[in-house]
XYZ file of C-alpha atoms in Angstrom:
309
model
C 101.932 107.766 193.635
C 98.559 106.971 195.101
C 96.309 103.929 195.886
C 93.675 104.771 193.184
C 94.985 102.573 190.455
C 92.752 99.533 190.395
C 94.422 95.944 190.427
C 93.158 95.050 186.941
C 94.807 98.195 185.584
C 98.033 97.562 187.336
C 98.155 94.098 185.763
C 97.381 95.274 182.362
C 100.068 97.880 182.487
C 102.520 95.250 183.829
C 101.868 92.951 181.062
C 101.904 95.506 178.207
C 104.956 97.410 179.399
C 107.098 94.072 179.783
C 106.123 93.200 176.223
C 106.617 96.715 174.893
C 110.102 97.225 176.396
C 111.137 93.703 176.719
C 112.097 94.528 180.261
C 110.815 93.186 183.719
C 108.436 95.608 185.384
C 108.630 95.816 189.227
C 106.083 97.841 191.117
C 107.362 100.215 193.927
C 104.880 101.694 196.376
C 106.233 104.682 198.060
C 103.751 107.065 200.002
C 103.326 110.654 199.179
C 104.757 111.423 202.523
C 107.835 109.402 201.903
C 108.647 111.191 198.719
C 107.986 114.589 200.257
C 105.942 115.675 197.374
C 104.651 119.139 196.769
C 100.705 118.926 196.511
C 97.858 121.329 196.100
C 94.097 120.653 196.820
C 92.005 119.426 193.854
C 89.501 121.761 192.486
C 86.568 119.294 193.384
C 87.348 119.949 197.129
C 87.536 116.142 197.585
C 90.129 115.388 200.358
C 91.114 112.097 198.627
C 92.326 113.881 195.615
C 95.019 116.361 194.925
C 97.423 118.108 192.542
C 101.053 116.927 192.366
C 103.969 119.098 191.253
C 105.495 117.168 188.370
C 109.036 118.722 188.810
C 108.906 117.599 192.475
C 107.697 114.188 191.600
C 110.602 113.603 188.970
C 113.196 114.525 191.513
C 111.743 112.257 194.085
C 111.593 109.417 191.681
C 115.387 109.917 190.650
C 116.131 109.141 194.387
C 113.895 106.159 194.312
C 115.354 104.556 191.088
C 117.044 101.122 192.063
C 120.757 100.760 190.968
C 119.771 97.916 188.510
C 116.686 99.799 187.130
C 116.582 100.883 183.606
C 114.133 103.646 184.563
C 111.325 104.637 186.967
C 108.007 105.892 185.936
C 105.513 107.258 188.475
C 101.868 106.597 187.836
C 98.784 108.654 189.285
C 95.161 109.054 188.898
C 95.387 112.719 190.181
C 96.445 115.884 188.458
C 99.928 117.106 187.641
C 100.978 120.731 187.408
C 104.304 122.145 186.065
C 104.210 125.362 187.955
C 102.287 127.040 190.691
C 103.228 130.458 189.670
C 100.257 132.850 189.875
C 98.244 130.274 192.230
C 96.808 131.423 195.430
C 98.569 129.604 198.461
C 96.510 126.691 199.477
C 94.283 126.862 196.439
C 94.303 124.535 193.286
C 96.489 125.640 190.479
C 94.885 127.129 187.279
C 94.084 124.896 184.601
C 96.654 126.493 182.219
C 99.291 125.364 184.754
C 98.311 121.672 184.480
C 100.428 118.840 182.869
C 97.588 117.054 181.177
C 99.321 113.670 180.640
C 102.801 113.367 181.846
C 106.376 114.478 181.822
C 109.726 112.612 181.241
C 113.375 113.146 181.890
C 115.528 111.091 179.749
C 118.854 112.410 181.232
C 117.796 111.027 184.666
C 115.696 108.051 183.411
C 112.511 109.005 185.235
C 109.063 110.122 184.230
C 105.602 110.581 185.562
C 102.065 109.802 184.035
C 98.602 110.744 185.012
C 95.658 108.860 183.822
C 93.178 111.706 185.057
C 92.459 112.974 181.637
C 91.918 109.779 179.801
C 87.890 109.869 180.226
C 85.760 107.637 182.322
C 87.544 104.959 184.388
C 86.262 101.520 183.970
C 85.071 100.090 187.423
C 85.381 96.402 187.966
C 83.027 95.311 190.736
C 81.309 92.107 191.636
C 77.725 93.207 191.127
C 78.245 96.599 189.663
C 77.299 97.899 193.210
C 78.305 100.859 195.220
C 81.289 102.852 194.230
C 83.807 105.089 196.120
C 83.571 108.826 195.609
C 86.986 108.915 193.775
C 85.536 106.331 191.259
C 82.413 108.120 190.213
C 82.603 109.522 186.566
C 81.242 112.855 185.450
C 78.456 111.030 183.835
C 77.330 109.310 187.057
C 77.120 112.668 188.652
C 75.049 114.038 185.826
C 72.677 111.015 186.510
C 72.371 112.270 190.186
C 70.144 115.188 189.348
C 67.124 112.757 188.967
C 64.364 113.159 191.576
C 62.924 110.673 194.045
C 66.206 109.194 195.728
C 69.041 110.095 197.959
C 72.296 111.276 196.211
C 73.922 108.206 197.019
C 71.216 105.987 195.689
C 71.002 108.142 192.405
C 74.659 107.701 191.834
C 74.538 103.988 192.421
C 71.533 103.565 190.095
C 73.343 105.573 187.465
C 76.424 103.396 187.830
C 74.296 100.221 187.405
C 72.127 101.484 184.411
C 74.777 103.328 182.627
C 77.731 100.976 182.962
C 75.643 97.997 181.711
C 75.398 99.524 178.210
C 78.625 101.325 178.071
C 81.311 99.615 180.175
C 82.796 97.715 177.437
C 83.140 100.975 175.400
C 84.420 102.749 178.364
C 86.908 99.893 179.071
C 88.147 99.866 175.607
C 88.719 103.400 175.315
C 90.427 103.803 178.578
C 92.759 100.893 177.921
C 93.815 102.075 174.545
C 94.598 105.531 175.601
C 96.239 104.534 178.791
C 98.553 101.934 177.125
C 99.653 104.393 174.496
C 100.279 107.121 177.059
C 102.430 104.980 179.396
C 104.549 103.394 176.544
C 105.104 106.757 174.939
C 106.518 108.132 178.407
C 108.417 104.981 178.912
C 110.161 105.147 175.479
C 111.027 108.812 176.027
C 112.424 107.958 179.543
C 114.584 105.156 178.061
C 116.051 107.643 175.665
C 114.155 107.201 172.479
C 114.164 110.879 171.076
C 111.056 112.467 169.690
C 110.142 111.532 166.285
C 109.078 113.412 163.239
C 106.688 110.966 161.957
C 103.079 111.470 162.716
C 102.518 107.677 162.124
C 104.772 106.957 165.122
C 103.737 106.844 168.821
C 106.706 108.932 169.625
C 105.679 111.940 167.414
C 106.997 115.046 168.822
C 103.900 116.977 169.091
C 101.688 116.864 172.141
C 99.928 113.491 172.975
C 96.445 113.255 171.463
C 94.864 110.229 173.133
C 92.709 109.212 170.087
C 94.990 110.283 167.402
C 98.495 108.948 168.340
C 99.124 105.422 166.937
C 99.934 102.358 169.064
C 103.056 101.488 167.304
C 106.572 103.001 167.048
C 108.101 103.489 163.633
C 111.155 101.239 162.616
C 113.665 103.667 163.616
C 112.238 104.405 167.031
C 111.717 100.609 167.621
C 115.588 100.082 166.828
C 116.377 102.965 169.191
C 114.182 101.358 172.009
C 115.948 98.202 171.260
C 119.428 99.796 171.737
C 118.255 101.774 174.877
C 116.309 99.017 176.508
C 118.502 96.139 175.826
C 121.860 97.693 175.210
C 121.972 95.980 171.778
C 120.917 96.945 168.207
C 123.676 95.257 166.376
C 123.078 92.264 164.076
C 124.997 89.207 165.216
C 128.531 88.842 163.484
C 128.972 86.381 160.612
C 131.626 84.430 162.750
C 129.043 83.888 165.417
C 126.367 82.733 163.113
C 128.784 80.188 161.410
C 129.934 79.060 164.753
C 126.362 78.418 165.723
C 125.485 76.624 162.614
C 128.647 74.487 163.009
C 127.733 73.392 166.473
C 124.379 72.600 165.580
C 125.385 70.423 162.692
C 127.886 68.632 164.970
C 125.221 68.086 167.530
C 122.906 66.563 165.020
C 125.604 64.162 163.879
C 126.336 63.231 167.420
C 122.760 62.562 168.308
C 122.271 60.266 165.102
C 125.338 58.250 165.966
C 124.321 57.975 169.626
C 127.375 59.675 171.001
C 127.524 62.022 174.018
C 126.088 65.396 173.387
C 126.364 67.306 176.743
C 129.219 69.557 175.751
C 127.914 70.247 172.489
C 124.602 71.165 173.886
C 126.304 73.534 176.427
C 128.304 75.078 173.684
C 125.268 75.513 171.543
C 123.315 77.156 174.437
C 126.163 79.666 175.078
C 126.362 80.658 171.386
C 122.448 80.853 171.035
C 122.376 83.271 174.285
C 125.142 85.488 172.642
C 123.177 85.508 169.275
C 119.829 86.305 170.923
C 121.452 89.066 173.073
C 122.815 91.006 170.036
C 119.869 90.028 167.523
C 117.864 93.122 166.934
C 115.668 91.387 164.612
C 114.852 88.596 166.861
C 114.235 91.193 169.622
C 111.680 92.929 167.687
C 110.090 89.716 166.762
C 109.706 88.655 170.347
C 108.378 92.173 171.192
C 105.749 92.216 168.472
C 104.584 88.638 169.367
C 104.402 89.626 173.035
C 102.355 92.886 172.363
C 100.002 90.702 170.176
C 99.419 88.210 172.893
C 98.882 90.841 175.502
C 96.236 92.719 173.468
C 94.404 89.407 172.851
C 94.366 88.659 176.441
C 93.070 92.108 177.466
C 90.438 91.945 174.617
C 89.029 88.758 175.860
C 87.931 90.621 179.111
C 85.467 92.676 177.125
C 82.688 90.098 176.747
C 82.281 89.476 180.463
C 82.140 93.176 181.165
C 79.343 93.613 178.684
C 76.979 91.406 180.557
C 77.962 92.765 183.936
C 80.088 90.008 185.388
C 83.409 90.356 187.055
């Protein structure tokens, strides 16, 4: 919904969501003007930041959803609010009216997520140099109270000295919280109902960034498979027997030097049908994909520690 999501974070979200849902992720880039969103000014007074009305966002995303799209989830680094009742016209809404993390509508297959309340945002720059106003963290601004330099110089100094020692921690914390939040909302939007288990990411109570687990429980994972893939049933015994029979005939034909093109085509078709309805195989592919993505993201920690790109 805005241009404040850095490219590294877009890439991380794409990789993780594709592995989590086993669906292709496509980015849409509508402008606030295109969506005709209802906004309020941000309490900081920064003209580059604002507050979005979550109900208006959901209605706008519903119209934006492609015909072949399983769902649409809006992402923003700005605040969301669920109502502006009691707010002064043209002023920010009270804190009590804010939606801290996101909102979903399983019926219309849309949702919206804000990363504004997940803590400091990791900043990837070539030399840990100057940062834009929207990227400065609360800690950076606290450092700006030092004497002997301009406000801008103090902020840059704070960014350099503070980030060298904490950027890896900041990165890890933000990524863990953000990935849990986006996948929790995505699962809700896809139709996975709230869970009663506190050991499940989809736990029915309010999202707590450092308390909610990464994983879904078995029941919710099966529901996600059914909703995301339209599957969830084990392959029929007849299909398994047919697949085994073709594989045996294929091996025999290869050992005798006979043509195998037709058998290979038949085996490929049966295998595709088997994989489409194999919930166990779907879960195995999903868990392997999630593991690979997390390893890939984790490998970025060491370069961050020493201040490189």
